[in-house]
Amino acid sequence: MTQKQEWGSRLGVILAVSGSAVGLGNFLRFPGQAAQNGGGSFMIPYFLALLLLGIPIGWAEWSMGRYGGRKGFHSAPAILGVVGKGSVARYFGVIGVLIPLAVYFYYILIESWCLAYAYDYFVGGGVGIDNTAAITEQTKAANDHFDNFTGANFDGVMLDGSIHESVLFWATVFTINVILVYRGISKGIEKFCQFAMPIMAVCALIVLARVLTLGTPDPAHPDQNVWNGLGQMWNPSFEVLANPQTWLAAAGQIFFSLSVGFGVIINYASYMKKKDDVVVSGLTSSATNELFEVGFGGMITIPAAFVFLGASGTIAAVQTGTFGLGFKTLPVVFAQMPAGNLIGGFWFFMLFLAAITSSLSMLQPTLAFFEEALGITRQKATTMLVAISLLGSMFVLYFSKGLTALGVIDDWVGTLGIFVLAMVQIVCFGWVFGIDRGWKELHQGAQIRLWPMFKFVMRYLTPLFLIVVFIAFCVNNLGDWISAVAENPVKQMTIGLIMATIVMLVIITRIGEKRWRAMGLDLDGKLPPPDDSPGKEPMPIYHERGEA
């Protein structure tokens, strides 16, 4: 019989979910979004989005995932079919497999960049920046190093006549991910996160301590000091609250930050037991994420850039986006900083750990889906997953010019898809499953009782907030996205890759649906979970034909 997957401890699942949430967005995307949208003022819509979107949707995912697991299901299509009581929710649940799988196609590349940069700083003495040259020359050197390494200047980096350095790091990171996820929930993902998260925190503390003790490194610019750098990040500019873009940015950051609407939490929670506390687990993982994002990300990146580049240089850095800030601007900062190569090494190794704990979480939902829908072993499901993710990742690696393929998947799946899945999940929880029933399920085994006001939030305010944000997003962005795809053949091929992935996942869902019905399973949520009856366990559904 296939070994049943489950978490070794509550701490293990909390660290795994926290690891999924703590990623590159915490250290690179969040500081840039805050600085671009009013600094301290950004935190007002940010924390409102946390309370009205992030935490409520997270609780819904935790409780729905655990409920589906009690019925023996572990994938988003199966679980949402149970909670949503039918095939409509089940096929919308395909998005919960598409998002982690397609995002993994490009995320693994960024992860390999982080490892390569850490290697450059720890072993290679940096990325070739001469700190005695003019800042413009240093910036050009940082840009050139990034573009050359990532193949951003041309397509076909894998076929340029030799084995490109970036391909070696990509292959290394890809292999590490596969080995860890192959080992399973408790022996692979949980074990890794149990030591990766503390190491990540130590690296963050080392970098933060160095940044906060920089003082005023250039006496010729006394205003470029740590205190003013923190002010650049946190001082409010309240007029920006009238701009809808600020609220859109805050909501989007919360989605990226907490991994809600991503298809990960609902899978991870499905391996929990009936009385495992999902209320405290949800709060703890959210708090851990906020520590890394607000406490570390918000106090390292922008202040460090401000101290050495000044206000104008920092603003220019923020406007270059996540990759520009992290891989092009910060290397210039490290070049000016005493012990900069050491601090740079810790910084990029921390980013690598943040990335790999996130990428591991992207593989597990798809693996569970293949296992239970097709009735195959974890070994065969892993082989299938490796083949698909390898093809998708090679596509993104090949079409590297301008990072076009990467950007399309990030926009259409990693942004738009998350909003759609979040809406489906909160509607299923609050309206189809029923808020009273969902509230009861949420509090199974809970050590604390939530304020009843959250019932109103989860049933009404969260869906309303999502609808408003989604409409604003469509008005402001969707038309431009469609036009951009129509004008670019690589973007069209990338959309084709996404659509092909969706078709494959829908077909597998259909196969699973027929299989589950033939087994007599309650895939439409008409019956209570088997463990509501003493002595009964959910029927395993991931065995190969002929296995006991």
XYZ file of C-alpha atoms in Angstrom:
548
model
C 0.000 0.000 0.000
C 1.228 3.539 -0.778
C 2.450 5.281 2.345
C -0.046 7.783 3.699
C 1.317 11.330 3.682
C 0.975 13.458 6.817
C 2.811 16.125 8.769
C 5.125 15.098 11.575
C 4.092 17.986 13.838
C 2.026 21.174 13.984
C 5.280 23.192 13.964
C 6.264 21.371 10.791
C 3.151 22.360 8.861
C 3.348 25.954 10.164
C 6.976 26.258 9.038
C 6.136 24.662 5.679
C 3.239 27.063 5.050
C 5.372 29.969 6.300
C 8.129 28.812 3.963
C 5.665 28.809 1.096
C 4.599 32.365 1.936
C 8.071 33.765 2.703
C 9.644 34.247 -0.691
C 11.224 36.811 -2.961
C 8.149 39.013 -2.699
C 8.846 39.653 0.984
C 12.345 41.036 0.464
C 12.100 42.604 -2.978
C 8.497 43.202 -4.041
C 7.146 44.522 -0.734
C 9.746 47.283 -0.188
C 9.351 48.453 -3.771
C 5.541 48.496 -3.601
C 5.585 50.397 -0.311
C 8.114 52.962 -1.504
C 6.232 53.546 -4.761
C 2.855 53.915 -3.038
C 3.337 56.417 -0.260
C 5.674 54.682 2.185
C 3.953 54.577 5.552
C 0.588 55.399 3.954
C 0.804 52.155 1.968
C 0.633 50.257 5.235
C -2.972 51.405 5.800
C -4.477 49.586 2.772
C -1.858 46.862 3.261
C -3.037 45.940 6.756
C -6.686 46.351 5.752
C -6.076 43.882 2.930
C -4.344 41.591 5.419
C -7.385 41.639 7.723
C -10.099 41.547 5.037
C -8.435 39.364 2.401
C -5.297 37.568 3.460
C -6.161 36.129 6.857
C -9.879 35.337 6.125
C -9.105 33.587 2.823
C -6.219 31.807 4.520
C -8.546 30.521 7.261
C -11.018 29.375 4.610
C -8.263 27.488 2.796
C -6.968 25.905 6.007
C -10.403 24.668 7.040
C -11.461 23.546 3.532
C -8.178 21.724 3.051
C -8.455 19.894 6.367
C -12.120 19.039 5.638
C -11.224 17.622 2.210
C -8.365 15.662 3.734
C -10.787 14.084 6.194
C -12.599 12.718 3.128
C -9.332 11.420 1.694
C -8.788 14.183 -0.884
C -5.635 16.299 -1.171
C -5.894 18.333 -4.379
C -7.667 21.625 -5.069
C -10.069 20.209 -7.731
C -11.188 17.367 -5.462
C -11.451 19.481 -2.298
C -13.295 22.377 -3.948
C -15.634 19.851 -5.588
C -16.489 18.546 -2.114
C -16.842 21.971 -0.478
C -18.458 23.534 -3.552
C -20.802 20.547 -3.924
C -20.349 19.756 -7.586
C -18.421 19.762 -10.831
C -18.447 23.560 -11.345
C -16.313 24.165 -8.268
C -14.257 21.049 -9.063
C -13.206 22.325 -12.485
C -12.574 25.830 -11.154
C -10.311 24.029 -8.705
C -8.048 23.182 -11.646
C -6.726 26.726 -11.220
C -5.413 25.610 -7.827
C -3.098 23.177 -9.630
C -2.344 25.439 -12.606
C -1.020 28.306 -10.462
C 1.694 26.472 -8.503
C 2.680 24.363 -11.526
C 2.950 27.222 -14.045
C 4.555 29.634 -11.579
C 7.134 26.933 -10.857
C 8.074 27.038 -14.574
C 9.717 30.436 -14.056
C 10.217 30.635 -10.293
C 12.861 27.907 -10.415
C 14.913 30.149 -12.722
C 14.810 33.084 -10.296
C 15.748 30.689 -7.519
C 18.827 29.610 -9.473
C 19.812 33.257 -9.959
C 19.794 33.727 -6.186
C 22.048 30.705 -5.665
C 24.407 31.850 -8.423
C 24.678 35.358 -6.949
C 25.318 33.903 -3.485
C 28.103 31.794 -5.000
C 29.531 34.862 -6.747
C 29.677 36.826 -3.503
C 30.911 34.070 -1.189
C 33.389 32.484 -3.617
C 33.878 34.764 -6.607
C 34.368 38.076 -4.832
C 31.223 39.768 -6.140
C 29.752 40.387 -9.575
C 32.547 42.458 -11.103
C 31.663 45.937 -9.829
C 34.538 48.419 -9.330
C 33.583 50.499 -6.305
C 36.046 53.232 -7.312
C 34.197 53.882 -10.583
C 31.335 56.330 -11.016
C 27.922 55.122 -9.814
C 26.675 55.105 -13.405
C 29.508 52.743 -14.389
C 28.847 50.515 -11.389
C 25.160 50.372 -12.273
C 26.033 49.462 -15.857
C 28.300 46.662 -14.631
C 25.524 45.288 -12.406
C 23.023 45.481 -15.274
C 25.406 43.789 -17.697
C 26.143 40.975 -15.265
C 22.426 40.301 -14.732
C 21.540 40.470 -18.425
C 24.437 38.227 -19.439
C 23.755 35.670 -16.739
C 19.989 35.449 -17.297
C 20.179 35.619 -21.087
C 17.964 38.706 -21.097
C 19.653 40.005 -24.264
C 18.761 37.086 -26.535
C 16.644 33.946 -26.781
C 18.177 30.490 -26.812
C 20.615 30.767 -23.924
C 20.629 26.936 -23.739
C 21.767 26.644 -27.371
C 24.441 29.337 -27.651
C 27.200 26.859 -28.465
C 28.236 25.966 -24.922
C 26.773 25.093 -21.546
C 25.789 28.465 -20.171
C 26.535 29.117 -16.487
C 22.881 29.874 -15.755
C 21.865 26.445 -17.103
C 24.184 24.708 -14.621
C 22.691 26.554 -11.652
C 19.166 25.976 -12.990
C 19.799 22.238 -13.324
C 21.287 22.094 -9.815
C 18.343 23.852 -8.208
C 15.814 21.836 -10.213
C 17.415 18.597 -8.996
C 17.413 19.724 -5.346
C 13.690 20.530 -5.544
C 12.807 17.168 -7.084
C 14.817 15.204 -4.496
C 13.204 17.012 -1.574
C 9.633 16.743 -2.825
C 10.180 13.085 -3.767
C 11.000 12.362 -0.112
C 7.463 13.345 0.823
C 5.660 15.681 3.194
C 7.344 14.909 6.524
C 10.745 13.585 5.405
C 11.291 16.080 2.596
C 9.405 19.377 2.726
C 8.886 19.509 6.507
C 12.461 18.507 7.389
C 13.938 21.031 4.980
C 11.748 23.910 6.178
C 12.554 23.122 9.804
C 16.171 24.113 9.282
C 15.817 26.458 6.273
C 13.462 28.901 8.010
C 15.726 29.490 11.056
C 18.803 29.834 8.810
C 16.890 32.325 6.685
C 16.050 34.332 9.809
C 19.703 34.337 10.902
C 20.839 35.572 7.472
C 18.164 38.287 7.545
C 19.260 39.402 11.020
C 22.910 39.592 9.926
C 22.056 41.762 6.915
C 19.598 43.889 8.927
C 22.160 44.475 11.692
C 24.713 45.607 9.119
C 22.257 47.971 7.444
C 21.099 49.532 10.717
C 24.704 50.175 11.793
C 25.771 51.910 8.580
C 25.231 55.341 10.120
C 26.263 58.063 7.643
C 28.927 56.419 5.479
C 29.521 59.468 3.265
C 30.153 62.674 5.309
C 29.743 64.675 2.102
C 26.064 63.650 2.093
C 24.948 63.884 5.739
C 21.295 63.471 4.773
C 22.045 59.979 3.399
C 21.881 58.172 6.719
C 20.063 55.136 8.072
C 17.424 57.183 9.892
C 16.419 59.039 6.734
C 16.553 55.763 4.837
C 13.983 54.286 7.209
C 11.936 57.441 6.733
C 12.011 56.919 2.971
C 10.322 53.587 3.589
C 7.949 54.398 6.426
C 7.062 58.106 6.422
C 3.446 58.547 5.253
C 2.201 60.491 2.250
C -1.542 60.391 2.777
C -2.605 61.919 -0.540
C -1.764 58.634 -2.263
C -4.693 56.967 -0.464
C -6.996 58.667 -2.983
C -5.281 56.729 -5.794
C -6.984 53.357 -6.537
C -3.615 51.991 -7.666
C -2.371 52.161 -4.063
C -5.212 49.914 -2.904
C -4.700 47.555 -5.853
C -1.003 47.313 -5.051
C -1.698 46.586 -1.380
C -4.211 43.830 -2.170
C -1.902 42.300 -4.748
C 1.000 42.309 -2.316
C -1.041 40.460 0.317
C -1.905 37.733 -2.196
C 1.723 37.340 -3.208
C 2.874 37.561 0.385
C 0.664 35.008 2.127
C 0.301 32.539 -0.780
C -3.495 32.736 -0.418
C -5.381 31.831 -3.569
C -2.303 29.911 -4.672
C -3.445 26.309 -4.225
C -0.775 25.549 -1.628
C -2.469 26.023 1.740
C -5.511 23.992 0.728
C -3.194 21.097 -0.164
C -0.949 21.386 2.894
C -3.932 21.583 5.267
C -5.416 18.405 3.796
C -2.740 16.368 5.577
C -3.848 17.640 8.992
C -5.985 15.662 11.420
C -9.573 16.494 12.421
C -8.638 18.184 15.710
C -5.505 19.972 14.483
C -5.907 23.687 15.181
C -6.162 25.565 11.881
C -7.070 28.899 13.509
C -3.798 29.210 15.408
C -1.861 27.615 12.556
C -3.220 30.222 10.135
C -2.427 33.097 12.478
C 1.054 31.796 13.257
C 2.051 31.298 9.631
C 0.675 34.758 8.761
C 2.576 36.346 11.646
C 5.797 34.605 10.593
C 5.355 35.891 7.061
C 4.734 39.450 8.290
C 7.882 39.296 10.429
C 9.983 38.514 7.365
C 8.138 40.961 5.116
C 7.577 44.007 7.297
C 10.294 43.426 9.893
C 13.102 42.334 7.578
C 12.176 43.211 3.985
C 10.871 46.651 4.906
C 13.945 47.599 6.933
C 16.745 46.263 4.726
C 16.289 46.976 1.040
C 15.183 50.611 0.764
C 17.246 52.000 3.701
C 20.385 50.297 2.338
C 19.806 51.765 -1.131
C 19.045 55.227 0.300
C 22.234 55.407 2.371
C 24.477 54.888 -0.647
C 22.391 56.090 -3.598
C 20.331 58.880 -2.053
C 16.644 59.650 -2.544
C 16.765 60.045 -6.330
C 18.838 56.894 -6.805
C 16.512 54.901 -4.568
C 13.403 56.088 -6.404
C 15.027 55.167 -9.721
C 15.916 51.738 -8.304
C 12.365 51.084 -7.104
C 10.949 51.950 -10.504
C 13.075 49.277 -12.179
C 10.904 46.607 -10.561
C 11.610 43.559 -8.429
C 14.516 42.221 -10.468
C 16.063 45.644 -10.977
C 16.032 46.410 -7.268
C 17.264 43.007 -6.132
C 19.750 41.994 -8.803
C 20.896 45.290 -10.338
C 20.718 47.958 -7.606
C 21.630 46.082 -4.423
C 24.904 44.752 -5.899
C 25.936 48.397 -6.358
C 24.997 49.028 -2.716
C 27.025 46.033 -1.530
C 30.012 47.308 -3.520
C 30.008 50.519 -1.441
C 29.384 48.779 1.878
C 32.211 47.695 4.198
C 32.334 43.861 4.153
C 29.926 44.150 1.227
C 30.803 40.828 -0.399
C 30.088 38.952 2.822
C 26.798 40.791 3.376
C 25.880 40.285 -0.282
C 26.534 36.578 0.087
C 24.267 36.330 3.124
C 21.608 38.400 1.324
C 21.429 36.257 -1.795
C 21.697 32.994 0.145
C 18.753 34.189 2.225
C 16.859 34.900 -1.010
C 17.740 31.401 -2.253
C 16.338 29.791 0.912
C 13.216 31.961 0.658
C 12.803 30.902 -2.965
C 13.346 27.165 -2.459
C 10.899 26.916 0.463
C 8.360 28.529 -1.865
C 9.171 26.392 -4.912
C 8.855 23.172 -2.908
C 5.322 24.204 -2.000
C 4.547 24.651 -5.704
C 5.423 21.051 -6.550
C 3.462 19.302 -3.795
C -0.106 20.328 -4.888
C 0.482 19.047 -8.422
C 2.083 15.858 -7.149
C -0.901 15.153 -4.887
C -3.276 15.867 -7.788
C -1.546 13.372 -10.091
C -1.492 10.722 -7.367
C -5.159 10.846 -6.459
C -6.675 11.637 -9.857
C -4.726 8.986 -11.779
C -4.342 6.462 -8.944
C -0.575 6.185 -9.333
C 2.262 5.932 -6.835
C 4.245 8.929 -5.633
C 7.223 7.690 -7.643
C 5.270 7.655 -10.919
C 3.582 10.954 -10.095
C 6.991 12.502 -9.429
C 8.297 11.267 -12.773
C 5.291 12.780 -14.521
C 5.677 16.054 -12.624
C 9.392 16.261 -13.424
C 8.721 15.769 -17.149
C 6.020 18.463 -17.300
C 7.808 21.012 -15.126
C 11.050 20.389 -17.016
C 9.394 21.159 -20.346
C 7.706 24.277 -18.982
C 10.836 25.555 -17.294
C 12.961 24.908 -20.398
C 10.454 26.926 -22.422
C 10.901 29.910 -20.085
C 14.664 29.415 -20.033
C 14.842 29.329 -23.830
C 12.689 32.439 -24.400
C 14.817 34.512 -22.038
C 15.087 37.725 -24.082
C 13.585 40.533 -22.066
C 12.300 37.854 -19.664
C 9.164 37.869 -21.833
C 7.877 34.335 -21.216
C 8.521 34.715 -17.502
C 6.532 37.962 -17.381
C 3.520 36.555 -19.242
C 3.145 33.579 -16.894
C 3.604 35.836 -13.891
C 0.882 38.212 -15.128
C -1.743 35.785 -16.395
C -1.278 32.959 -13.891
C 0.612 34.415 -10.932
C -1.584 37.530 -10.742
C -4.907 37.062 -12.551
C -5.215 33.381 -11.660
C -4.698 34.059 -7.959
C -7.556 36.583 -7.870
C -9.919 34.148 -9.605
C -9.041 31.208 -7.348
C -9.343 33.328 -4.214
C -12.830 34.397 -5.270
C -13.889 30.798 -6.000
C -12.581 29.628 -2.633
C -14.214 32.301 -0.484
C -17.555 31.888 -2.327
C -17.425 28.115 -1.860
C -16.619 28.508 1.835
C -19.010 31.316 2.750
C -21.945 30.630 0.436
C -21.984 27.078 -0.970
C -20.560 25.169 1.994
C -22.254 27.756 4.211
C -20.707 30.229 6.613
C -22.229 28.591 9.703
C -20.995 25.162 8.701
C -17.642 26.627 7.666
C -17.362 28.492 10.977
C -17.960 25.258 12.863
C -15.388 23.394 10.770
C -12.866 26.207 11.249
C -13.151 25.930 15.033
C -12.731 22.128 15.199
C -9.934 21.685 17.735
C -9.282 25.444 17.915
C -7.700 26.742 21.107
C -9.152 30.218 20.568
C -12.523 31.456 19.332
C -12.507 34.048 16.604
C -14.440 37.269 16.952
C -17.902 36.573 15.397
C -17.454 39.679 13.245
C -15.168 37.573 11.049
C -18.213 35.566 9.931
C -19.554 38.770 8.371
C -16.123 39.573 6.940
C -15.697 36.164 5.302
C -19.230 36.034 3.915
C -19.609 39.613 2.695
C -16.609 41.940 3.010
C -13.942 39.631 1.596
C -15.908 38.766 -1.586
C -16.868 42.438 -2.010
C -13.262 43.557 -1.579
C -12.173 40.968 -4.153
C -14.824 42.042 -6.663
C -13.883 45.715 -6.377
C -10.173 44.995 -6.716
C -10.762 42.642 -9.635
C -12.954 45.147 -11.525
C -10.404 47.899 -10.954
C -7.662 45.557 -12.149
C -9.583 44.716 -15.350
C -10.279 48.389 -16.072
C -6.692 49.474 -15.461
C -4.659 46.563 -16.810
C -6.507 43.847 -18.717
C -6.860 45.710 -22.027
C -3.156 46.496 -22.153
C -2.283 42.881 -21.360
C -4.433 41.576 -24.212
C -2.976 44.105 -26.660
C 0.568 43.197 -25.621
C -0.083 39.495 -26.280
C -1.577 40.253 -29.706
C 1.583 42.106 -30.728
C 4.226 39.619 -29.552
C 4.710 36.070 -30.920
C 6.619 34.887 -27.829
C 3.786 36.079 -25.594
C 1.320 34.242 -27.818
C 3.329 31.027 -27.535
C 3.473 31.463 -23.765
C -0.309 31.832 -23.624
C -0.437 28.658 -25.711
C 1.723 26.903 -23.101
C -0.654 28.031 -20.354
C -3.714 26.867 -22.303
C -2.108 23.483 -23.061
C -1.388 23.054 -19.345
C -5.005 23.888 -18.502
C -6.320 21.348 -21.038
C -4.054 18.648 -19.587
C -5.202 19.397 -16.026
C -8.881 19.400 -17.056
C -8.473 16.002 -18.738
C -6.783 14.578 -15.643
C -9.554 16.034 -13.465
C -12.124 14.295 -15.662
C -10.238 11.002 -15.321
C -10.118 11.467 -11.565
C -13.801 12.330 -11.414
C -14.761 9.078 -13.147
C -12.368 7.110 -10.984
C -13.658 8.594 -7.711
C -17.278 7.944 -8.673
C -16.437 4.336 -9.572
C -14.905 3.962 -6.116
C -18.109 5.277 -4.524
C -16.429 8.324 -2.991
C -18.445 11.367 -1.922
C -16.837 13.800 -4.336
C -19.853 16.179 -4.336
C -19.899 16.722 -0.580
C -23.265 15.128 0.165
C -22.129 13.107 3.171
C -20.197 13.929 6.368
C -16.504 12.942 6.554
C -15.851 9.303 7.542
C -13.990 10.336 10.696
C -17.200 11.802 12.101
C -18.013 8.147 12.807
C -15.725 6.659 15.502
C -13.146 4.187 14.248
C -13.461 5.113 10.584
C -10.736 6.641 8.428
C -10.960 8.236 4.968
C -10.431 5.780 2.139
C -7.004 6.252 0.482
C -7.533 7.134 -3.178
C -4.026 7.291 -4.515
C -3.270 3.555 -4.814
C -2.338 1.904 -8.060
C -4.768 -0.617 -9.435
C -4.173 -3.925 -7.711
C -2.583 -2.471 -4.581
C -4.043 -3.271 -1.197
